[in-house]
CSV table of C-alpha atoms in Angstrom, one decimal:
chain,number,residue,atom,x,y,z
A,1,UNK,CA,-6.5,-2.3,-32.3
A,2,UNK,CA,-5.4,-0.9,-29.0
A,3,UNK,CA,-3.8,2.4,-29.2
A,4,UNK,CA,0.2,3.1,-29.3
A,5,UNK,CA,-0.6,5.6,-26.5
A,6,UNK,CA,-1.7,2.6,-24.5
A,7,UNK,CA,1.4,0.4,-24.6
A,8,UNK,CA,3.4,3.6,-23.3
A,9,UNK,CA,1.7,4.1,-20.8
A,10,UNK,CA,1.5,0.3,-19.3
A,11,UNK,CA,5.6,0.1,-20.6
A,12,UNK,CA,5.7,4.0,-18.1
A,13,UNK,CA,3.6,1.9,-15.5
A,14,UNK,CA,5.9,-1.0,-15.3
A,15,UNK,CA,9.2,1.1,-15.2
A,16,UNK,CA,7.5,3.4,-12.1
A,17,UNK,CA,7.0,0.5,-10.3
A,18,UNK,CA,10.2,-1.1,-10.6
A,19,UNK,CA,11.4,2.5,-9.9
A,20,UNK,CA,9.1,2.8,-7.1
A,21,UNK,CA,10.9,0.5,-4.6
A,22,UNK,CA,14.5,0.6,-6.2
A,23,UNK,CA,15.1,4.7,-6.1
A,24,UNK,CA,13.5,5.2,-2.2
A,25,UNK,CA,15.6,2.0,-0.8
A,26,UNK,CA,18.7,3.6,-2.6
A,27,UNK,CA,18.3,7.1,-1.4
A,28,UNK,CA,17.4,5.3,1.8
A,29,UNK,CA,20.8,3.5,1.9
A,30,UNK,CA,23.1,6.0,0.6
A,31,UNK,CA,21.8,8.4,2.9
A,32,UNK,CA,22.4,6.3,6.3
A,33,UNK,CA,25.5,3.9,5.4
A,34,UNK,CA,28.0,6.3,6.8
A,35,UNK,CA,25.9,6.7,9.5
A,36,UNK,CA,23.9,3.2,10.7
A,37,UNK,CA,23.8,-0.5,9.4
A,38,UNK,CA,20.5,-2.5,9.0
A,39,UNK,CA,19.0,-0.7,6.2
A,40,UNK,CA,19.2,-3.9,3.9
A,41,UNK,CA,18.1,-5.8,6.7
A,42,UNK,CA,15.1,-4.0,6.9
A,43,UNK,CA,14.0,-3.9,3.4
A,44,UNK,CA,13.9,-7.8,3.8
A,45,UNK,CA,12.0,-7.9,7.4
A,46,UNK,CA,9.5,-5.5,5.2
A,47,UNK,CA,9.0,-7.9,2.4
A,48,UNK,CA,8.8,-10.8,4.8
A,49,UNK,CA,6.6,-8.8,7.6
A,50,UNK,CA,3.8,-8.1,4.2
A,51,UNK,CA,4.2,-11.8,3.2
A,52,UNK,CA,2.8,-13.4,6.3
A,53,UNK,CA,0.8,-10.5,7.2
A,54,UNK,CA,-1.2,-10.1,4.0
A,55,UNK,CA,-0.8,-13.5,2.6
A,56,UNK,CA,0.0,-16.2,4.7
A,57,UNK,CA,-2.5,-15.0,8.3
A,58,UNK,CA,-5.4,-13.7,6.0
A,59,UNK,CA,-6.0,-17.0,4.3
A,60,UNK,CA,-7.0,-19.3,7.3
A,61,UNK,CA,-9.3,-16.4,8.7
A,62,UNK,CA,-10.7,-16.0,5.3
A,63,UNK,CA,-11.0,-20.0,5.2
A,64,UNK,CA,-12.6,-19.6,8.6
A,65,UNK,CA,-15.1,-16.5,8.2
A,66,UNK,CA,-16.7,-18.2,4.9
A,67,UNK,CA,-17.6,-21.2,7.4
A,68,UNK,CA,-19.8,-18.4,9.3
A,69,UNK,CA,-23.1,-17.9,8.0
A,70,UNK,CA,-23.3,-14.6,8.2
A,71,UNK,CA,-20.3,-13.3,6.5
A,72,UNK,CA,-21.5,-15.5,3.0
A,73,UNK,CA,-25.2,-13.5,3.6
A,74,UNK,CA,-22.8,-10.1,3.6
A,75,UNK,CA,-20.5,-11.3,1.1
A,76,UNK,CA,-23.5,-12.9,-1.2
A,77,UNK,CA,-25.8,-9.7,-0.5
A,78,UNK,CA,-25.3,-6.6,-2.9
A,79,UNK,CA,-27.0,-4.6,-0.8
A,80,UNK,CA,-24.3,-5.4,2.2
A,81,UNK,CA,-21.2,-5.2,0.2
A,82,UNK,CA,-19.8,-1.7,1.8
A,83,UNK,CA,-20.0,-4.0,4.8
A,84,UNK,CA,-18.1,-6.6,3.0
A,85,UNK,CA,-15.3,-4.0,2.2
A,86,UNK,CA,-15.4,-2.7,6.2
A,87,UNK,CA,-14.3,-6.6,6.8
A,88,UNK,CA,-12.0,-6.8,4.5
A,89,UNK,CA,-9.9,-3.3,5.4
A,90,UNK,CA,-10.5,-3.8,9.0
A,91,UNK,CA,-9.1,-7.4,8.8
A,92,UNK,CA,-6.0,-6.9,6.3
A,93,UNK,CA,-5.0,-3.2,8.2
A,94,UNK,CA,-4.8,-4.7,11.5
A,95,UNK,CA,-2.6,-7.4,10.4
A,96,UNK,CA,-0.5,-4.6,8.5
A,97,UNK,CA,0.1,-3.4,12.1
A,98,UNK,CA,1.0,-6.4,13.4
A,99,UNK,CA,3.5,-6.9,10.6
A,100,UNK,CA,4.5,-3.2,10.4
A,101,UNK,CA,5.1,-3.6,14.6
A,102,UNK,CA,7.1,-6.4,14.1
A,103,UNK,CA,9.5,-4.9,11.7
A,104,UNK,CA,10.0,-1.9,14.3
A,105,UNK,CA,10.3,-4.1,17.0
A,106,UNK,CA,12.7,-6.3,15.7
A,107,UNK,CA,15.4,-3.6,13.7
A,108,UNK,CA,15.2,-1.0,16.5
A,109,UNK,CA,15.7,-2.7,20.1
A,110,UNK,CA,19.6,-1.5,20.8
A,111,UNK,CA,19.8,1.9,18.2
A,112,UNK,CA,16.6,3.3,17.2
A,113,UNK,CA,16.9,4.7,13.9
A,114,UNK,CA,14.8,6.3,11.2
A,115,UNK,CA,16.1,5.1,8.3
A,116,UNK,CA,15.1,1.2,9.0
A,117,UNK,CA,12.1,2.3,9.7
A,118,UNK,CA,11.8,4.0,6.3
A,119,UNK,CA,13.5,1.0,4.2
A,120,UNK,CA,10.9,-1.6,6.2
A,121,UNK,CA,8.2,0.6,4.5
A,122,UNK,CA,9.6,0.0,1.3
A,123,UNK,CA,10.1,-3.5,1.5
A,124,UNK,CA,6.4,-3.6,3.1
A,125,UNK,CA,5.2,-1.6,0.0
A,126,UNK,CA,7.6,-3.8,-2.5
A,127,UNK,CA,4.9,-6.0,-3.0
A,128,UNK,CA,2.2,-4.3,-4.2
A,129,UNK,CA,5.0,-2.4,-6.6
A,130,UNK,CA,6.3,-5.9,-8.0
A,131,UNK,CA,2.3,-7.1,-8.6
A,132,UNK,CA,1.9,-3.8,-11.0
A,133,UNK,CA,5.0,-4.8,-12.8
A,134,UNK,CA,4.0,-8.0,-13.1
A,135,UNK,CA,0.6,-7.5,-14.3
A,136,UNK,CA,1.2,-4.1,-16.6
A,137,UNK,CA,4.1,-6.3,-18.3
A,138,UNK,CA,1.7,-8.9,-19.1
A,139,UNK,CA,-0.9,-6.3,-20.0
A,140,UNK,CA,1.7,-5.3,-22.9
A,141,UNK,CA,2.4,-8.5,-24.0
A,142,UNK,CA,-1.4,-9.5,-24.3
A,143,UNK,CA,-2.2,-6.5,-26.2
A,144,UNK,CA,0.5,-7.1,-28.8
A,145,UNK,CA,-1.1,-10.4,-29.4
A,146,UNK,CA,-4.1,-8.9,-29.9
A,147,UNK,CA,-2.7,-6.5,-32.1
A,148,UNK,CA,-0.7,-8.3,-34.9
A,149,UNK,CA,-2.8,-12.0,-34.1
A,150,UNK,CA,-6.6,-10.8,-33.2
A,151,UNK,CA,-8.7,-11.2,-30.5
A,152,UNK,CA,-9.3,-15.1,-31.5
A,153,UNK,CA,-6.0,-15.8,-30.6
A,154,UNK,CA,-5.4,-14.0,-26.9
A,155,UNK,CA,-8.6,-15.9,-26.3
A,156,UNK,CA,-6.5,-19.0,-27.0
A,157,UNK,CA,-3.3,-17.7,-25.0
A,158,UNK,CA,-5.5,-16.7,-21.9
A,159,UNK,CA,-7.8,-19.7,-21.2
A,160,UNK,CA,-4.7,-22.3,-22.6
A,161,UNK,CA,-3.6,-22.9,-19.2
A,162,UNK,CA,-7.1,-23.5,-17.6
A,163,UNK,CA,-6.3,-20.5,-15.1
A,164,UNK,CA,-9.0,-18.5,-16.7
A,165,UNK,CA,-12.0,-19.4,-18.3
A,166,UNK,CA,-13.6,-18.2,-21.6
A,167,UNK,CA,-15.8,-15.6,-20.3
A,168,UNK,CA,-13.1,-13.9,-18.1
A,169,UNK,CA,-11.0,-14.0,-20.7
A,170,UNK,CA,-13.4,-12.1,-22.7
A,171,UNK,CA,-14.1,-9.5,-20.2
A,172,UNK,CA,-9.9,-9.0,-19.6
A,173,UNK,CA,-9.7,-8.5,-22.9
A,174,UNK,CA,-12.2,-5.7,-23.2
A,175,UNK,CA,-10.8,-4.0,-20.2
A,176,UNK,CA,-7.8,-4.0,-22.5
A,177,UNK,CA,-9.3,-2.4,-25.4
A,178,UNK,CA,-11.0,-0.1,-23.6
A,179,UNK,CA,-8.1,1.4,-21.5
A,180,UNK,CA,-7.2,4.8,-21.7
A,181,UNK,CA,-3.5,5.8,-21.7
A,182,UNK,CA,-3.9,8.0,-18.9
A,183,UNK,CA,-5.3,6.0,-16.4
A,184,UNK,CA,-2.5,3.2,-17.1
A,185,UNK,CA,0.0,6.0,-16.9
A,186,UNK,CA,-1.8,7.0,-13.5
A,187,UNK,CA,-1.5,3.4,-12.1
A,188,UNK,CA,2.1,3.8,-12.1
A,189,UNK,CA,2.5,7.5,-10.3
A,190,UNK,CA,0.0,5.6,-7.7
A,191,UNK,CA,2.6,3.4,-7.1
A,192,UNK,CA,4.8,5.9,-5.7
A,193,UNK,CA,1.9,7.7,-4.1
A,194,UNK,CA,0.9,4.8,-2.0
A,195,UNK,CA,4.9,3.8,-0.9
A,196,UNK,CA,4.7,7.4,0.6
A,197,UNK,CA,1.9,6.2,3.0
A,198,UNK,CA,3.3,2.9,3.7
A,199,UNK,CA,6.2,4.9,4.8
A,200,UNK,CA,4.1,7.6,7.3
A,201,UNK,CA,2.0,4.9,8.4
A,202,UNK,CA,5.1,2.8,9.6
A,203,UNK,CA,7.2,6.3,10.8
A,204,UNK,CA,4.3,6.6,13.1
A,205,UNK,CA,4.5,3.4,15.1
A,206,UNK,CA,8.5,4.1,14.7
A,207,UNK,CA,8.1,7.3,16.2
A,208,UNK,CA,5.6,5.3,19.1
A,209,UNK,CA,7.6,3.1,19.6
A,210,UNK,CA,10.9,5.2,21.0
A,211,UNK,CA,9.1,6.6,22.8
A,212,UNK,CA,7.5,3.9,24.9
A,213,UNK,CA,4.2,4.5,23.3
A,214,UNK,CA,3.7,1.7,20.8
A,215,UNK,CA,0.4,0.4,21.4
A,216,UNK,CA,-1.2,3.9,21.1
A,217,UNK,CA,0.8,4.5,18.0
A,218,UNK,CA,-0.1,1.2,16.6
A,219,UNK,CA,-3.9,1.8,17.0
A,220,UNK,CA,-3.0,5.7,15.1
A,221,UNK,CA,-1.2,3.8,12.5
A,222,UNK,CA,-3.7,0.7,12.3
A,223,UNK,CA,-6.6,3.3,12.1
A,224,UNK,CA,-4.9,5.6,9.3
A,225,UNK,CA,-4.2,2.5,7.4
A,226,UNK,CA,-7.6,0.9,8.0
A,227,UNK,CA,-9.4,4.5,6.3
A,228,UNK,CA,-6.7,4.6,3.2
A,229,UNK,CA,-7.9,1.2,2.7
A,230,UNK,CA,-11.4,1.3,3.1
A,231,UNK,CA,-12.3,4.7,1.1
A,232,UNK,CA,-9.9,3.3,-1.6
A,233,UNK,CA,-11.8,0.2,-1.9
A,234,UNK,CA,-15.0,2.1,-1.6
A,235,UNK,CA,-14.3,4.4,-4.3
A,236,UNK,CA,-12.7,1.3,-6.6
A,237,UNK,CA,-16.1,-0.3,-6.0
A,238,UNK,CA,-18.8,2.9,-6.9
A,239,UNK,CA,-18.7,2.0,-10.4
A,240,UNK,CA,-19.0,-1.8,-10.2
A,241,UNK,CA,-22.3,-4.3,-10.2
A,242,UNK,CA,-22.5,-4.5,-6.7
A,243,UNK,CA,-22.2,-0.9,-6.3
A,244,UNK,CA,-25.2,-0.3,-8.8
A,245,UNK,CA,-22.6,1.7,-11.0
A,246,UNK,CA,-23.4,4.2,-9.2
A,247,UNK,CA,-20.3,6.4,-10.8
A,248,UNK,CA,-18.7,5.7,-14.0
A,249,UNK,CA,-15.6,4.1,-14.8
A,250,UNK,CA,-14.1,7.0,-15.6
A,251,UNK,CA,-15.3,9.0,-12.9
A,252,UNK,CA,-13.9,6.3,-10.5
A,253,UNK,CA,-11.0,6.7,-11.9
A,254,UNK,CA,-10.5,10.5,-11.5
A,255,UNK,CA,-11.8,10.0,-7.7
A,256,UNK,CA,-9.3,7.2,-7.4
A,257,UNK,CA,-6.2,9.1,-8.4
A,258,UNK,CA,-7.0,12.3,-6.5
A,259,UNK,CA,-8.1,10.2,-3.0
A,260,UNK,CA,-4.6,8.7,-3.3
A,261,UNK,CA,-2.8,12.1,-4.4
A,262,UNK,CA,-4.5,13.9,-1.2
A,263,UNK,CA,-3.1,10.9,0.7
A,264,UNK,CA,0.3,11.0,0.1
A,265,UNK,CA,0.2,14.8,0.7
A,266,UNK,CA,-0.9,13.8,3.9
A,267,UNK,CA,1.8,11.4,4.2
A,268,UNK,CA,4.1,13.7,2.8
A,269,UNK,CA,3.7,16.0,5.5
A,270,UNK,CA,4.4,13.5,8.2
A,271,UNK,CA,7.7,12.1,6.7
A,272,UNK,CA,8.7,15.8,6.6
A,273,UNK,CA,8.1,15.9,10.0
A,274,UNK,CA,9.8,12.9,10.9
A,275,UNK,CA,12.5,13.5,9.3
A,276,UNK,CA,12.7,16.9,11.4
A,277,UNK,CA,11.9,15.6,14.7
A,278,UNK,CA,14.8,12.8,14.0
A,279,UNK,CA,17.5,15.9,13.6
A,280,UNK,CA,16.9,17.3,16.4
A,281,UNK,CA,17.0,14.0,18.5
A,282,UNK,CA,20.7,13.3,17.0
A,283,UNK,CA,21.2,16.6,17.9
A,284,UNK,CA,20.2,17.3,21.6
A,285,UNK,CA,18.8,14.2,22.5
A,286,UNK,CA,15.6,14.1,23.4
A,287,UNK,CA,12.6,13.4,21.0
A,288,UNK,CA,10.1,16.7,19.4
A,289,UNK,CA,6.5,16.0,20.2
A,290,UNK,CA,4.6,14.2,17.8
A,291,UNK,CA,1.0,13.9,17.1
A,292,UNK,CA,-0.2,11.5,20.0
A,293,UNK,CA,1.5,13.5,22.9
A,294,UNK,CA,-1.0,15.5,24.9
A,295,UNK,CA,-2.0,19.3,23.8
A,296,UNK,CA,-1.5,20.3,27.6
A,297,UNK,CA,2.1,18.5,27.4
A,298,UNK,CA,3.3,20.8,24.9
A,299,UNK,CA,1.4,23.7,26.4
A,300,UNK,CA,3.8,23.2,29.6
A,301,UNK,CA,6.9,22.9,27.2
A,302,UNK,CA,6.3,26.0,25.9
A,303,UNK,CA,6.3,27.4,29.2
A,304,UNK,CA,9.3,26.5,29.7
């Protein structure tokens, strides 16, 4: 039997996540349709821009890298596999940047404006919030199958399609037993964790962007996104074979949920920021300085 406790948590998971891209677009909108258009417009372009970006572009390069010989000796090798995860990240955050550049570029050629930079992040991040609906919804239903049928007979729901075979369904299963209410609970306060650095990393090139720098903002962005990515999947991986199980599952876990907490803090910050710097450019005009303007820049402002 798995746990009451449990199923709240993944029914808590699946309403966060939903939550997690319906409450920032409408805060988003409500707050700027008095004042600009394009909001809704963006929050497609974002959905679109991580489509080809993360689907679509990665699969012929992945296609292409498993022809090379020495990306199946990392991939194959345990002892390579961090290097394996350094590919991966590098690849899918630069094409993050593309896509999070594109949205930019396209929503804020005539009227630059902050909120369609903020509802592109959320479609960008809508995604990943949709894929933990999905899956935590059918985490419910496969543990209430187990519960009133047995294990005998999820066995048979799992593999009946051919999609998954009898041993993975065996080891989904006892991932499901052995779940924890709290970490399933977690998975869905990470879902709004995470949309809050979608948002900084795209409020950067934004904020680039207006002001003529792009491509350095772009690499700022692309580099952020490329180390959220990386030490995520790094600390994801300490506790699996290839790893060495070097930490425990549970231990991962912990590490997990506080990496991504002292992210969006991060990302928090710069939003605040933002948000700031864009009130006092409707204002008076001219833009605040932000993080890639030079230190002797703002010494000579200061002057002033």
């Amino acid at each position: 039997m798995v746990a009451d406790s449990v199923m709240i948590a993944m029914i808590f998971t699946a309403i966060m996540s939903g939550a997690a891209v319906v409450a920032p677009f409408a805060v988003i909108y409500f707050m700027a349709r008095k004042k600009e258009t394009g909001t809704l417009s963006s929050f497609g372009l974002g959905l679109l821009a991580y489509f080809w970006s993360q689907y679509l572009l990665p699969i012929p390069i992945l296609l292409l890298l498993t022809k090379m010989g020495w990306f199946m000796k990392v991939y194959e090798t345990d002892n390579l596999y961090v290097v394996y995860l350094l590919i991966t990240a590098l690849l899918l955050s630069s094409l993050a940047s593309l896509g999070r550049v594109w949205c930019i570029w396209l929503m804020n050629r005539k009227v630059p404006s902050l909120y369609r930079a903020m509802s592109s992040a959320v479609g960008f991040a809508s995604f990943k919030a949709v894929s933990v609906l999905a899956s935590y919804l059918s985490y419910y239903n496969y543990i209430k199958i187990f519960n009133t049928q047995g294990r005998d007979e999820l066995m048979k729901v799992l593999t009946a399609s051919g999609a998954v075979n009898s041993e993975n369904a065996a080891s989904m299963i006892d991932n499901l037993t052995q779940a924890g209410a709290f970490d399933a609970a977690m998975q869905g306060v990470n879902v709004f964790m995470s949309l809050l650095v979608e948002i900084a990393l795209i409020i950067i090139i934004y904020e680039g962007y207006v002001r003529k720098k792009t491509v350095i903002a772009t690499v700022i962005s692309g580099a952020a996104g490329f180390a959220y990515s990386f030490f995520g999947m790094l600390i994801n991986a300490l506790g699996s074979d290839e790893m060495g199980h070097v930490v425990g599952e549970n231990s991962v876990a912990l590490l997990y949920d506080a990496y991504v907490f002292a992210c969006a803090l991060a990302a928090a910050w710069i939003i605040v920021n933002a948000f700031n710097r864009y009130k006092r450019v409707l204002a008076e005009g001219p833009y605040a300085l932000a993080y890639f303007e030079r230190k002797d820049k703002k010494k000579s402002e200061k002057d002033k």
